[in-house]
PDB file of C-alpha atoms in Angstrom:
ATOM      1  CA  MET A   1     -59.316-105.309  46.218  1.00 46.00           C
ATOM      2  CA  GLY A   2     -56.940-108.076  47.362  1.00 63.00           C
ATOM      3  CA  VAL A   3     -55.764-111.368  45.947  1.00 72.00           C
ATOM      4  CA  THR A   4     -58.126-114.178  45.025  1.00 82.00           C
ATOM      5  CA  SER A   5     -57.251-117.832  44.586  1.00 84.00           C
ATOM      6  CA  GLY A   6     -55.588-118.566  41.280  1.00 89.00           C
ATOM      7  CA  SER A   7     -52.345-118.587  39.336  1.00 92.00           C
ATOM      8  CA  TYR A   8     -50.058-115.544  39.197  1.00 91.00           C
ATOM      9  CA  ALA A   9     -46.979-114.685  37.145  1.00 92.00           C
ATOM     10  CA  LEU A  10     -43.950-113.276  38.991  1.00 93.00           C
ATOM     11  CA  GLY A  11     -41.076-111.325  37.484  1.00 94.00           C
ATOM     12  CA  PRO A  12     -39.179-108.030  37.250  1.00 96.00           C
ATOM     13  CA  GLU A  13     -42.077-106.382  35.373  1.00 94.00           C
ATOM     14  CA  SER A  14     -44.063-106.278  38.600  1.00 91.00           C
ATOM     15  CA  GLY A  15     -41.539-106.933  41.349  1.00 95.00           C
ATOM     16  CA  ARG A  16     -38.034-106.794  42.722  1.00 97.00           C
ATOM     17  CA  LEU A  17     -35.667-109.511  43.898  1.00 97.00           C
ATOM     18  CA  ILE A  18     -32.859-108.037  46.025  1.00 97.00           C
ATOM     19  CA  VAL A  19     -29.766-109.638  47.583  1.00 95.00           C
ATOM     20  CA  ASN A  20     -28.086-107.860  50.506  1.00 94.00           C
ATOM     21  CA  THR A  21     -24.545-108.741  51.550  1.00 91.00           C
ATOM     22  CA  THR A  22     -22.579-107.530  54.568  1.00 88.00           C
ATOM     23  CA  ARG A  23     -18.850-107.580  55.205  1.00 81.00           C
ATOM     24  CA  THR A  24     -16.737-108.936  58.001  1.00 78.00           C
ATOM     25  CA  GLY A  25     -13.054-109.325  58.918  1.00 66.00           C
ATOM     26  CA  LEU A  26     -10.298-106.942  59.937  1.00 62.00           C
ATOM     27  CA  GLY A  27     -10.448-105.088  56.628  1.00 61.00           C
ATOM     28  CA  ALA A  28     -14.248-104.658  56.661  1.00 61.00           C
ATOM     29  CA  LYS A  29     -13.902-100.863  56.697  1.00 67.00           C
ATOM     30  CA  ALA A  30     -12.418-101.006  53.189  1.00 67.00           C
ATOM     31  CA  GLY A  31     -15.370-102.882  51.713  1.00 74.00           C
ATOM     32  CA  HIS A  32     -19.045-102.173  51.184  1.00 82.00           C
ATOM     33  CA  ASP A  33     -22.335-103.698  52.236  1.00 87.00           C
ATOM     34  CA  LEU A  34     -23.967-104.387  48.888  1.00 91.00           C
ATOM     35  CA  THR A  35     -27.496-104.160  47.552  1.00 94.00           C
ATOM     36  CA  ILE A  36     -27.697-106.331  44.436  1.00 95.00           C
ATOM     37  CA  GLU A  37     -30.761-106.567  42.216  1.00 97.00           C
ATOM     38  CA  VAL A  38     -31.629-109.623  40.146  1.00 97.00           C
ATOM     39  CA  THR A  39     -32.772-108.184  36.815  1.00 97.00           C
ATOM     40  CA  ARG A  40     -33.889-111.338  34.961  1.00 98.00           C
ATOM     41  CA  TRP A  41     -36.135-113.787  36.784  1.00 97.00           C
ATOM     42  CA  HIS A  42     -39.592-115.306  36.469  1.00 96.00           C
ATOM     43  CA  GLY A  43     -41.888-117.456  38.501  1.00 94.00           C
ATOM     44  CA  ASP A  44     -45.363-118.740  39.080  1.00 93.00           C
ATOM     45  CA  ALA A  45     -47.408-118.666  42.262  1.00 92.00           C
ATOM     46  CA  THR A  46     -50.560-120.705  42.702  1.00 92.00           C
ATOM     47  CA  ILE A  47     -52.492-119.262  45.617  1.00 88.00           C
ATOM     48  CA  ASP A  48     -55.288-120.918  47.546  1.00 88.00           C
ATOM     49  CA  VAL A  49     -56.593-118.162  49.847  1.00 81.00           C
ATOM     50  CA  ALA A  50     -58.817-120.546  51.830  1.00 83.00           C
ATOM     51  CA  ASP A  51     -56.050-123.122  52.319  1.00 86.00           C
ATOM     52  CA  PRO A  52     -52.491-121.701  52.056  1.00 84.00           C
ATOM     53  CA  ALA A  53     -51.096-125.260  52.285  1.00 89.00           C
ATOM     54  CA  GLY A  54     -52.596-125.845  48.828  1.00 92.00           C
ATOM     55  CA  SER A  55     -50.498-123.011  47.403  1.00 92.00           C
ATOM     56  CA  SER A  56     -47.163-123.341  45.594  1.00 95.00           C
ATOM     57  CA  VAL A  57     -44.449-121.171  44.084  1.00 95.00           C
ATOM     58  CA  THR A  58     -41.574-121.711  41.662  1.00 97.00           C
ATOM     59  CA  VAL A  59     -38.966-119.141  40.655  1.00 97.00           C
ATOM     60  CA  GLU A  60     -36.072-119.284  38.178  1.00 98.00           C
ATOM     61  CA  VAL A  61     -33.291-116.695  38.242  1.00 98.00           C
ATOM     62  CA  ASP A  62     -30.779-115.921  35.506  1.00 98.00           C
ATOM     63  CA  ALA A  63     -27.537-116.208  37.509  1.00 97.00           C
ATOM     64  CA  GLY A  64     -25.854-113.724  35.158  1.00 96.00           C
ATOM     65  CA  SER A  65     -28.373-110.959  35.875  1.00 97.00           C
ATOM     66  CA  PHE A  66     -27.119-109.695  39.245  1.00 95.00           C
ATOM     67  CA  GLU A  67     -26.526-105.911  39.173  1.00 95.00           C
ATOM     68  CA  VAL A  68     -24.895-103.999  42.034  1.00 93.00           C
ATOM     69  CA  ARG A  69     -27.283-101.160  42.877  1.00 94.00           C
ATOM     70  CA  GLU A  70     -25.730 -99.756  46.023  1.00 91.00           C
ATOM     71  CA  GLY A  71     -22.664-100.050  48.236  1.00 89.00           C
ATOM     72  CA  THR A  72     -22.812 -98.559  51.719  1.00 87.00           C
ATOM     73  CA  GLY A  73     -20.062 -98.162  54.284  1.00 83.00           C
ATOM     74  CA  GLY A  74     -16.554 -98.417  52.943  1.00 76.00           C
ATOM     75  CA  ILE A  75     -13.855 -95.782  53.001  1.00 78.00           C
ATOM     76  CA  LYS A  76     -14.758 -94.417  49.585  1.00 82.00           C
ATOM     77  CA  PRO A  77     -17.905 -94.608  47.441  1.00 85.00           C
ATOM     78  CA  LEU A  78     -18.449 -97.511  45.080  1.00 85.00           C
ATOM     79  CA  THR A  79     -17.422 -96.613  41.517  1.00 88.00           C
ATOM     80  CA  ASP A  80     -18.771 -98.010  38.222  1.00 91.00           C
ATOM     81  CA  SER A  81     -15.459 -99.857  37.892  1.00 90.00           C
ATOM     82  CA  ASP A  82     -16.017-101.413  41.352  1.00 87.00           C
ATOM     83  CA  ARG A  83     -19.522-102.466  40.294  1.00 90.00           C
ATOM     84  CA  ARG A  84     -18.182-104.153  37.149  1.00 92.00           C
ATOM     85  CA  GLU A  85     -15.461-105.933  39.130  1.00 89.00           C
ATOM     86  CA  ILE A  86     -17.958-107.162  41.750  1.00 88.00           C
ATOM     87  CA  LYS A  87     -20.306-108.440  39.029  1.00 92.00           C
ATOM     88  CA  LYS A  88     -17.424-110.244  37.289  1.00 92.00           C
ATOM     89  CA  ASN A  89     -16.314-111.880  40.583  1.00 89.00           C
ATOM     90  CA  LEU A  90     -19.902-112.836  41.377  1.00 90.00           C
ATOM     91  CA  GLN A  91     -20.397-114.459  37.952  1.00 92.00           C
ATOM     92  CA  GLU A  92     -17.011-116.165  37.641  1.00 92.00           C
ATOM     93  CA  LYS A  93     -15.872-116.978  41.190  1.00 89.00           C
ATOM     94  CA  VAL A  94     -19.066-117.266  43.237  1.00 90.00           C
ATOM     95  CA  LEU A  95     -21.955-118.397  41.001  1.00 94.00           C
ATOM     96  CA  HIS A  96     -19.938-119.925  38.120  1.00 95.00           C
ATOM     97  CA  VAL A  97     -22.639-118.826  35.660  1.00 97.00           C
ATOM     98  CA  GLU A  98     -21.043-120.483  32.620  1.00 96.00           C
ATOM     99  CA  ARG A  99     -21.607-123.865  34.237  1.00 97.00           C
ATOM    100  CA  TYR A 100     -24.710-123.037  36.318  1.00 97.00           C
ATOM    101  CA  PRO A 101     -26.732-120.395  34.421  1.00 98.00           C
ATOM    102  CA  ALA A 102     -29.896-120.749  36.533  1.00 98.00           C
ATOM    103  CA  ILE A 103     -30.816-120.557  40.213  1.00 98.00           C
ATOM    104  CA  THR A 104     -34.144-122.213  41.002  1.00 98.00           C
ATOM    105  CA  PHE A 105     -36.560-122.318  43.922  1.00 98.00           C
ATOM    106  CA  ARG A 106     -39.476-124.737  44.240  1.00 98.00           C
ATOM    107  CA  SER A 107     -41.779-124.693  47.260  1.00 98.00           C
ATOM    108  CA  THR A 108     -42.368-127.937  49.155  1.00 98.00           C
ATOM    109  CA  ARG A 109     -44.647-126.666  51.948  1.00 97.00           C
ATOM    110  CA  ILE A 110     -46.554-123.457  52.652  1.00 95.00           C
ATOM    111  CA  SER A 111     -48.040-122.692  56.061  1.00 94.00           C
ATOM    112  CA  GLY A 112     -49.628-119.806  57.931  1.00 91.00           C
ATOM    113  CA  THR A 113     -52.313-117.503  56.605  1.00 84.00           C
ATOM    114  CA  ALA A 114     -52.635-115.584  53.346  1.00 73.00           C
ATOM    115  CA  GLU A 115     -51.565-112.432  55.209  1.00 81.00           C
ATOM    116  CA  SER A 116     -48.550-113.949  56.987  1.00 89.00           C
ATOM    117  CA  PHE A 117     -47.035-117.123  55.623  1.00 92.00           C
ATOM    118  CA  ARG A 118     -43.960-119.313  55.613  1.00 96.00           C
ATOM    119  CA  VAL A 119     -42.697-121.038  52.474  1.00 96.00           C
ATOM    120  CA  GLU A 120     -40.355-123.991  52.748  1.00 97.00           C
ATOM    121  CA  GLY A 121     -38.698-125.138  49.573  1.00 98.00           C
ATOM    122  CA  ASP A 122     -35.688-126.356  47.663  1.00 98.00           C
ATOM    123  CA  LEU A 123     -33.183-123.777  46.430  1.00 98.00           C
ATOM    124  CA  THR A 124     -30.648-124.842  43.811  1.00 98.00           C
ATOM    125  CA  ILE A 125     -27.503-122.714  43.451  1.00 97.00           C
ATOM    126  CA  VAL A 126     -24.326-123.849  41.615  1.00 96.00           C
ATOM    127  CA  GLY A 127     -25.942-127.244  41.076  1.00 97.00           C
ATOM    128  CA  VAL A 128     -26.485-127.866  44.798  1.00 98.00           C
ATOM    129  CA  THR A 129     -30.001-128.157  46.237  1.00 98.00           C
ATOM    130  CA  GLN A 130     -30.675-127.306  49.885  1.00 98.00           C
ATOM    131  CA  PRO A 131     -33.846-126.527  51.833  1.00 98.00           C
ATOM    132  CA  VAL A 132     -34.587-122.901  52.626  1.00 97.00           C
ATOM    133  CA  THR A 133     -37.429-121.080  54.400  1.00 97.00           C
ATOM    134  CA  LEU A 134     -38.969-117.772  53.312  1.00 96.00           C
ATOM    135  CA  GLN A 135     -41.125-115.567  55.537  1.00 96.00           C
ATOM    136  CA  GLY A 136     -43.741-113.580  53.668  1.00 93.00           C
ATOM    137  CA  LEU A 137     -46.645-111.179  53.870  1.00 91.00           C
ATOM    138  CA  LEU A 138     -49.492-110.614  51.467  1.00 86.00           C
ATOM    139  CA  THR A 139     -50.955-107.114  51.382  1.00 85.00           C
ATOM    140  CA  GLU A 140     -53.630-106.184  48.866  1.00 81.00           C
ATOM    141  CA  ASP A 141     -52.125-107.516  45.621  1.00 83.00           C
ATOM    142  CA  ARG A 142     -48.437-107.554  46.638  1.00 89.00           C
ATOM    143  CA  VAL A 143     -46.354-110.267  48.221  1.00 90.00           C
ATOM    144  CA  HIS A 144     -43.148-109.463  50.055  1.00 93.00           C
ATOM    145  CA  GLY A 145     -40.747-111.084  52.438  1.00 95.00           C
ATOM    146  CA  SER A 146     -37.249-112.443  52.897  1.00 97.00           C
ATOM    147  CA  ALA A 147     -34.995-115.403  53.543  1.00 97.00           C
ATOM    148  CA  THR A 148     -31.461-115.803  54.832  1.00 96.00           C
ATOM    149  CA  ILE A 149     -29.132-117.850  52.641  1.00 95.00           C
ATOM    150  CA  VAL A 150     -26.026-119.298  54.303  1.00 95.00           C
ATOM    151  CA  GLN A 151     -23.646-119.533  51.335  1.00 94.00           C
ATOM    152  CA  THR A 152     -21.451-122.340  52.682  1.00 94.00           C
ATOM    153  CA  ARG A 153     -24.488-124.684  52.826  1.00 96.00           C
ATOM    154  CA  TRP A 154     -24.361-124.615  49.009  1.00 96.00           C
ATOM    155  CA  GLY A 155     -20.586-125.081  48.952  1.00 94.00           C
ATOM    156  CA  ILE A 156     -20.026-121.399  48.116  1.00 92.00           C
ATOM    157  CA  ARG A 157     -16.992-119.843  49.753  1.00 85.00           C
ATOM    158  CA  PRO A 158     -17.901-116.238  50.640  1.00 80.00           C
ATOM    159  CA  TYR A 159     -15.910-113.784  48.562  1.00 75.00           C
ATOM    160  CA  SER A 160     -12.775-112.419  50.249  1.00 70.00           C
ATOM    161  CA  ALA A 161     -10.051-109.933  49.338  1.00 63.00           C
ATOM    162  CA  PHE A 162      -6.872-108.442  50.742  1.00 58.00           C
ATOM    163  CA  PHE A 163      -5.569-111.865  51.828  1.00 56.00           C
ATOM    164  CA  GLY A 164      -8.783-112.684  53.671  1.00 54.00           C
ATOM    165  CA  THR A 165      -8.889-109.573  55.833  1.00 55.00           C
ATOM    166  CA  LEU A 166     -12.029-108.384  54.010  1.00 62.00           C
ATOM    167  CA  LYS A 167     -14.741-110.912  53.347  1.00 72.00           C
ATOM    168  CA  LEU A 168     -18.441-111.103  52.757  1.00 78.00           C
ATOM    169  CA  SER A 169     -20.433-112.582  55.611  1.00 88.00           C
ATOM    170  CA  ASP A 170     -21.623-116.139  55.040  1.00 90.00           C
ATOM    171  CA  ASP A 171     -25.239-115.030  55.570  1.00 94.00           C
ATOM    172  CA  VAL A 172     -26.868-113.258  52.620  1.00 94.00           C
ATOM    173  CA  GLU A 173     -30.354-111.780  52.849  1.00 96.00           C
ATOM    174  CA  VAL A 174     -32.709-112.224  49.903  1.00 97.00           C
ATOM    175  CA  ARG A 175     -35.750-109.911  49.819  1.00 97.00           C
ATOM    176  CA  PHE A 176     -38.673-110.027  47.427  1.00 96.00           C
ATOM    177  CA  ASP A 177     -41.516-107.637  46.682  1.00 96.00           C
ATOM    178  CA  ALA A 178     -43.810-108.522  43.803  1.00 93.00           C
ATOM    179  CA  GLY A 179     -47.177-107.539  42.463  1.00 90.00           C
ATOM    180  CA  LEU A 180     -49.462-110.439  41.760  1.00 82.00           C
ATOM    181  CA  SER A 181     -50.831-110.193  38.260  1.00 66.00           C
ATOM    182  CA  PRO A 182     -52.927-113.015  36.791  1.00 63.00           C
ATOM    183  CA  GLY A 183     -50.787-115.877  35.408  1.00 51.00           C
ATOM    184  CA  ARG A 184     -49.894-116.534  31.820  1.00 47.00           C
TER     185      ARG A 184
END
């Protein structure tokens, strides 16, 4: 049937928000490329099919809701203990969730067509707001796409271990895939 102009609710009930990290450094073989799912988030999209520039989107993420779903590469498989340790490091050393419990995105400009669009907006992580651009596609009643987040632009030092020989790459890919159900 396809999407019509209107307001739509976004969230984990109808979609997924995934963060992919890769590793670098001399010790990269010891680490894992991670697939992390954000389990608590919500947003609103206002879509103008005739004029995408009249559309807007806002999303708020619970910074404490990142769950490690998969770890590929590495010398040995990721254990539940590894997952817990990664989550703890992410919350305490990277995102500082006690002080910054939310990550927010607010669009400032949308261009392209309903089928293939570009969303420019302001992303706030650890209290720092920087511009970011998402590329997206709309198919039937689903929206999906991605953006690359360069952690150091937000003052985040990519996680490292083993005296810096294993570190996460500065670039993190964020992917989204959400069904568009009528707004609240």
